[in-house]
PDB file of C-alpha atoms in Angstrom:
ATOM      1  CA  UNK A  14       6.643  12.253 -15.588  1.00 74.00           C
ATOM      2  CA  UNK A  15       7.816  14.290 -12.585  1.00 87.00           C
ATOM      3  CA  UNK A  16       5.918  14.489  -9.288  1.00 88.00           C
ATOM      4  CA  UNK A  17       4.522  17.984  -9.957  1.00 88.00           C
ATOM      5  CA  UNK A  18       3.118  16.896 -13.340  1.00 88.00           C
ATOM      6  CA  UNK A  19       1.605  13.797 -11.753  1.00 87.00           C
ATOM      7  CA  UNK A  20       0.059  15.922  -9.003  1.00 86.00           C
ATOM      8  CA  UNK A  21      -1.438  18.270 -11.614  1.00 88.00           C
ATOM      9  CA  UNK A  22      -2.875  15.325 -13.550  1.00 87.00           C
ATOM     10  CA  UNK A  23      -4.299  13.761 -10.366  1.00 82.00           C
ATOM     11  CA  UNK A  24      -5.911  17.083  -9.473  1.00 81.00           C
ATOM     12  CA  UNK A  25      -7.468  17.323 -12.943  1.00 86.00           C
ATOM     13  CA  UNK A  26      -8.723  13.736 -12.810  1.00 84.00           C
ATOM     14  CA  UNK A  27     -10.226  14.147  -9.342  1.00 81.00           C
ATOM     15  CA  UNK A  28     -11.874  17.417 -10.366  1.00 78.00           C
ATOM     16  CA  UNK A  29     -13.408  15.796 -13.445  1.00 79.00           C
ATOM     17  CA  UNK A  30     -14.585  12.828 -11.380  1.00 77.00           C
ATOM     18  CA  UNK A  31     -16.222  14.957  -8.706  1.00 72.00           C
ATOM     19  CA  UNK A  32     -17.778  17.409 -11.170  1.00 70.00           C
ATOM     20  CA  UNK A  33     -19.162  14.869 -13.621  1.00 68.00           C
ATOM     21  CA  UNK A  34     -22.603  15.816 -15.023  1.00 70.00           C
ATOM     22  CA  UNK A  35     -24.094  12.580 -13.655  1.00 65.00           C
ATOM     23  CA  UNK A  36     -23.227  13.750 -10.146  1.00 65.00           C
ATOM     24  CA  UNK A  37     -24.654  17.251 -10.410  1.00 63.00           C
ATOM     25  CA  UNK A  38     -27.898  17.972  -8.618  1.00 60.00           C
ATOM     26  CA  UNK A  39     -30.648  20.309  -9.820  1.00 54.00           C
ATOM     27  CA  UNK A  40     -30.176  22.541  -6.778  1.00 60.00           C
ATOM     28  CA  UNK A  41     -26.470  23.038  -6.314  1.00 67.00           C
ATOM     29  CA  UNK A  42     -25.130  23.061  -2.798  1.00 71.00           C
ATOM     30  CA  UNK A  43     -22.247  25.241  -1.724  1.00 72.00           C
ATOM     31  CA  UNK A  44     -19.028  23.562  -0.694  1.00 72.00           C
ATOM     32  CA  UNK A  45     -19.511  21.448   2.418  1.00 79.00           C
ATOM     33  CA  UNK A  46     -23.301  21.653   2.502  1.00 88.00           C
ATOM     34  CA  UNK A  47     -23.757  18.180   1.050  1.00 86.00           C
ATOM     35  CA  UNK A  48     -21.353  16.639   3.556  1.00 87.00           C
ATOM     36  CA  UNK A  49     -23.150  18.434   6.380  1.00 92.00           C
ATOM     37  CA  UNK A  50     -26.550  17.142   5.233  1.00 93.00           C
ATOM     38  CA  UNK A  51     -25.173  13.606   4.778  1.00 91.00           C
ATOM     39  CA  UNK A  52     -23.747  13.646   8.299  1.00 93.00           C
ATOM     40  CA  UNK A  53     -27.081  14.730   9.736  1.00 95.00           C
ATOM     41  CA  UNK A  54     -28.979  12.138   7.681  1.00 94.00           C
ATOM     42  CA  UNK A  55     -26.672   9.165   8.123  1.00 90.00           C
ATOM     43  CA  UNK A  56     -24.873   9.751  11.421  1.00 91.00           C
ATOM     44  CA  UNK A  57     -26.337  12.251  13.873  1.00 90.00           C
ATOM     45  CA  UNK A  58     -29.439  14.334  13.297  1.00 91.00           C
ATOM     46  CA  UNK A  59     -29.415  16.887  16.103  1.00 91.00           C
ATOM     47  CA  UNK A  60     -25.664  17.511  15.974  1.00 92.00           C
ATOM     48  CA  UNK A  61     -24.304  20.794  17.274  1.00 91.00           C
ATOM     49  CA  UNK A  62     -22.441  23.306  15.123  1.00 89.00           C
ATOM     50  CA  UNK A  63     -19.250  22.436  17.029  1.00 89.00           C
ATOM     51  CA  UNK A  64     -19.686  18.746  16.311  1.00 91.00           C
ATOM     52  CA  UNK A  65     -20.248  19.499  12.627  1.00 92.00           C
ATOM     53  CA  UNK A  66     -17.128  21.667  12.561  1.00 90.00           C
ATOM     54  CA  UNK A  67     -15.031  18.891  14.097  1.00 89.00           C
ATOM     55  CA  UNK A  68     -16.429  16.038  12.020  1.00 88.00           C
ATOM     56  CA  UNK A  69     -16.139  17.940   8.739  1.00 85.00           C
ATOM     57  CA  UNK A  70     -12.748  19.469   9.647  1.00 81.00           C
ATOM     58  CA  UNK A  71     -13.806  22.992   8.690  1.00 85.00           C
ATOM     59  CA  UNK A  72     -13.824  26.328  10.464  1.00 85.00           C
ATOM     60  CA  UNK A  73     -16.652  27.801  12.497  1.00 86.00           C
ATOM     61  CA  UNK A  74     -17.308  30.440   9.835  1.00 89.00           C
ATOM     62  CA  UNK A  75     -17.804  27.855   7.091  1.00 89.00           C
ATOM     63  CA  UNK A  76     -20.207  25.859   9.285  1.00 89.00           C
ATOM     64  CA  UNK A  77     -22.144  29.026  10.184  1.00 89.00           C
ATOM     65  CA  UNK A  78     -22.461  30.008   6.504  1.00 91.00           C
ATOM     66  CA  UNK A  79     -23.504  26.507   5.484  1.00 90.00           C
ATOM     67  CA  UNK A  80     -26.131  26.354   8.250  1.00 93.00           C
ATOM     68  CA  UNK A  81     -27.507  29.747   7.261  1.00 93.00           C
ATOM     69  CA  UNK A  82     -27.747  28.714   3.592  1.00 92.00           C
ATOM     70  CA  UNK A  83     -29.315  25.343   4.381  1.00 94.00           C
ATOM     71  CA  UNK A  84     -31.841  26.943   6.723  1.00 95.00           C
ATOM     72  CA  UNK A  85     -32.768  29.455   3.998  1.00 94.00           C
ATOM     73  CA  UNK A  86     -33.290  26.530   1.584  1.00 93.00           C
ATOM     74  CA  UNK A  87     -35.556  24.853   4.137  1.00 95.00           C
ATOM     75  CA  UNK A  88     -33.249  21.845   4.563  1.00 96.00           C
ATOM     76  CA  UNK A  89     -32.474  22.267   8.277  1.00 96.00           C
ATOM     77  CA  UNK A  90     -33.786  23.845  11.445  1.00 96.00           C
ATOM     78  CA  UNK A  91     -31.774  25.056  14.422  1.00 93.00           C
ATOM     79  CA  UNK A  92     -33.047  24.968  17.977  1.00 90.00           C
ATOM     80  CA  UNK A  93     -31.603  25.369  21.470  1.00 88.00           C
ATOM     81  CA  UNK A  94     -30.603  22.162  23.220  1.00 82.00           C
ATOM     82  CA  UNK A  95     -33.035  20.999  25.906  1.00 84.00           C
ATOM     83  CA  UNK A  96     -30.120  20.356  28.276  1.00 85.00           C
ATOM     84  CA  UNK A  97     -28.176  23.572  27.580  1.00 82.00           C
ATOM     85  CA  UNK A  98     -29.951  26.516  25.972  1.00 78.00           C
ATOM     86  CA  UNK A  99     -26.624  28.018  24.857  1.00 84.00           C
ATOM     87  CA  UNK A 100     -26.001  25.045  22.569  1.00 85.00           C
ATOM     88  CA  UNK A 101     -27.811  24.943  19.240  1.00 87.00           C
ATOM     89  CA  UNK A 102     -28.795  21.617  17.720  1.00 92.00           C
ATOM     90  CA  UNK A 103     -29.204  21.175  13.968  1.00 94.00           C
ATOM     91  CA  UNK A 104     -31.984  18.975  12.586  1.00 96.00           C
ATOM     92  CA  UNK A 105     -32.915  17.990   9.064  1.00 96.00           C
ATOM     93  CA  UNK A 106     -36.318  18.991   7.797  1.00 96.00           C
ATOM     94  CA  UNK A 107     -38.334  16.491   5.769  1.00 97.00           C
ATOM     95  CA  UNK A 108     -37.300  18.402   2.628  1.00 95.00           C
ATOM     96  CA  UNK A 109     -33.632  18.245   3.659  1.00 94.00           C
ATOM     97  CA  UNK A 110     -33.769  14.517   4.386  1.00 95.00           C
ATOM     98  CA  UNK A 111     -35.592  13.756   1.128  1.00 94.00           C
ATOM     99  CA  UNK A 112     -33.154  15.882  -0.854  1.00 92.00           C
ATOM    100  CA  UNK A 113     -29.945  14.450   0.581  1.00 91.00           C
ATOM    101  CA  UNK A 114     -31.148  10.843   0.531  1.00 92.00           C
ATOM    102  CA  UNK A 115     -32.207  11.115  -3.124  1.00 91.00           C
ATOM    103  CA  UNK A 116     -28.839  12.666  -3.945  1.00 87.00           C
ATOM    104  CA  UNK A 117     -26.988  10.033  -1.909  1.00 88.00           C
ATOM    105  CA  UNK A 118     -28.845   7.196  -3.666  1.00 91.00           C
ATOM    106  CA  UNK A 119     -28.065   8.723  -7.077  1.00 88.00           C
ATOM    107  CA  UNK A 120     -24.358   8.988  -6.169  1.00 86.00           C
ATOM    108  CA  UNK A 121     -24.372   5.420  -4.845  1.00 90.00           C
ATOM    109  CA  UNK A 122     -25.979   4.098  -8.064  1.00 92.00           C
ATOM    110  CA  UNK A 123     -23.411   5.966 -10.180  1.00 89.00           C
ATOM    111  CA  UNK A 124     -20.494   4.734  -8.059  1.00 90.00           C
ATOM    112  CA  UNK A 125     -21.798   1.166  -8.287  1.00 93.00           C
ATOM    113  CA  UNK A 126     -21.924   1.449 -12.084  1.00 92.00           C
ATOM    114  CA  UNK A 127     -18.360   2.806 -12.129  1.00 90.00           C
ATOM    115  CA  UNK A 128     -17.130  -0.072  -9.999  1.00 93.00           C
ATOM    116  CA  UNK A 129     -18.896  -2.605 -12.218  1.00 95.00           C
ATOM    117  CA  UNK A 130     -17.259  -0.971 -15.244  1.00 94.00           C
ATOM    118  CA  UNK A 131     -13.811  -1.230 -13.596  1.00 93.00           C
ATOM    119  CA  UNK A 132     -14.263  -4.813 -12.477  1.00 95.00           C
ATOM    120  CA  UNK A 133     -13.704  -6.300  -9.047  1.00 95.00           C
ATOM    121  CA  UNK A 134      -9.891  -6.252  -9.004  1.00 96.00           C
ATOM    122  CA  UNK A 135      -9.516  -2.626 -10.139  1.00 94.00           C
ATOM    123  CA  UNK A 136     -12.387  -1.510  -7.884  1.00 94.00           C
ATOM    124  CA  UNK A 137     -10.616  -2.973  -4.866  1.00 94.00           C
ATOM    125  CA  UNK A 138      -7.392  -1.235  -5.900  1.00 95.00           C
ATOM    126  CA  UNK A 139      -9.141   2.127  -6.338  1.00 92.00           C
ATOM    127  CA  UNK A 140     -10.732   1.751  -2.911  1.00 93.00           C
ATOM    128  CA  UNK A 141      -7.393   0.788  -1.347  1.00 94.00           C
ATOM    129  CA  UNK A 142      -5.696   3.835  -2.858  1.00 92.00           C
ATOM    130  CA  UNK A 143      -8.569   6.136  -1.892  1.00 90.00           C
ATOM    131  CA  UNK A 144      -8.222   4.966   1.714  1.00 93.00           C
ATOM    132  CA  UNK A 145      -4.479   5.656   1.573  1.00 94.00           C
ATOM    133  CA  UNK A 146      -5.168   9.139   0.183  1.00 89.00           C
ATOM    134  CA  UNK A 147      -7.556   9.812   3.038  1.00 87.00           C
ATOM    135  CA  UNK A 148      -5.062   8.567   5.623  1.00 91.00           C
ATOM    136  CA  UNK A 149      -2.306  10.737   4.112  1.00 92.00           C
ATOM    137  CA  UNK A 150      -4.650  13.732   4.108  1.00 87.00           C
ATOM    138  CA  UNK A 151      -5.440  13.167   7.783  1.00 85.00           C
ATOM    139  CA  UNK A 152      -1.728  12.908   8.657  1.00 90.00           C
ATOM    140  CA  UNK A 153      -0.904  16.112   6.774  1.00 90.00           C
ATOM    141  CA  UNK A 154      -3.822  17.898   8.443  1.00 83.00           C
ATOM    142  CA  UNK A 155      -2.542  16.809  11.872  1.00 85.00           C
ATOM    143  CA  UNK A 156       0.986  17.972  11.032  1.00 86.00           C
ATOM    144  CA  UNK A 157      -0.257  21.365   9.920  1.00 84.00           C
ATOM    145  CA  UNK A 158      -2.235  21.758  13.179  1.00 80.00           C
ATOM    146  CA  UNK A 159       0.904  20.991  15.183  1.00 84.00           C
ATOM    147  CA  UNK A 160       3.071  23.569  13.428  1.00 76.00           C
TER     148      UNK A 160
END
């Protein structure tokens, strides 16, 4: 199999994995909204839009759209920073925290079942390769920023 065919198959496999019915939530989030909510819930509630943009490696427009959508859904609030009124901080609402933590726990349970199904040796190998994919993605992203 040539590299292009392998890349197409990998893309299909990853798409099927990430769009599996077990992973779907009743209220679908737009692209990036789940990652934004997870960051607020697990890392830094009160982050600024700029911090979210940097951490999620997305543009300002995507962050602004995601924040608008999540605020409309009642999952976040935005308020001026106490130290600098020009800076807006993003906070999870109770509904947003409950939603993303339930979703996160469901994804964690499903991933645990998958790893048990694969067995310890294959699970470690999948994790090793996933880390390498992430590292390669980061390197390519840095190269594209430099050119």
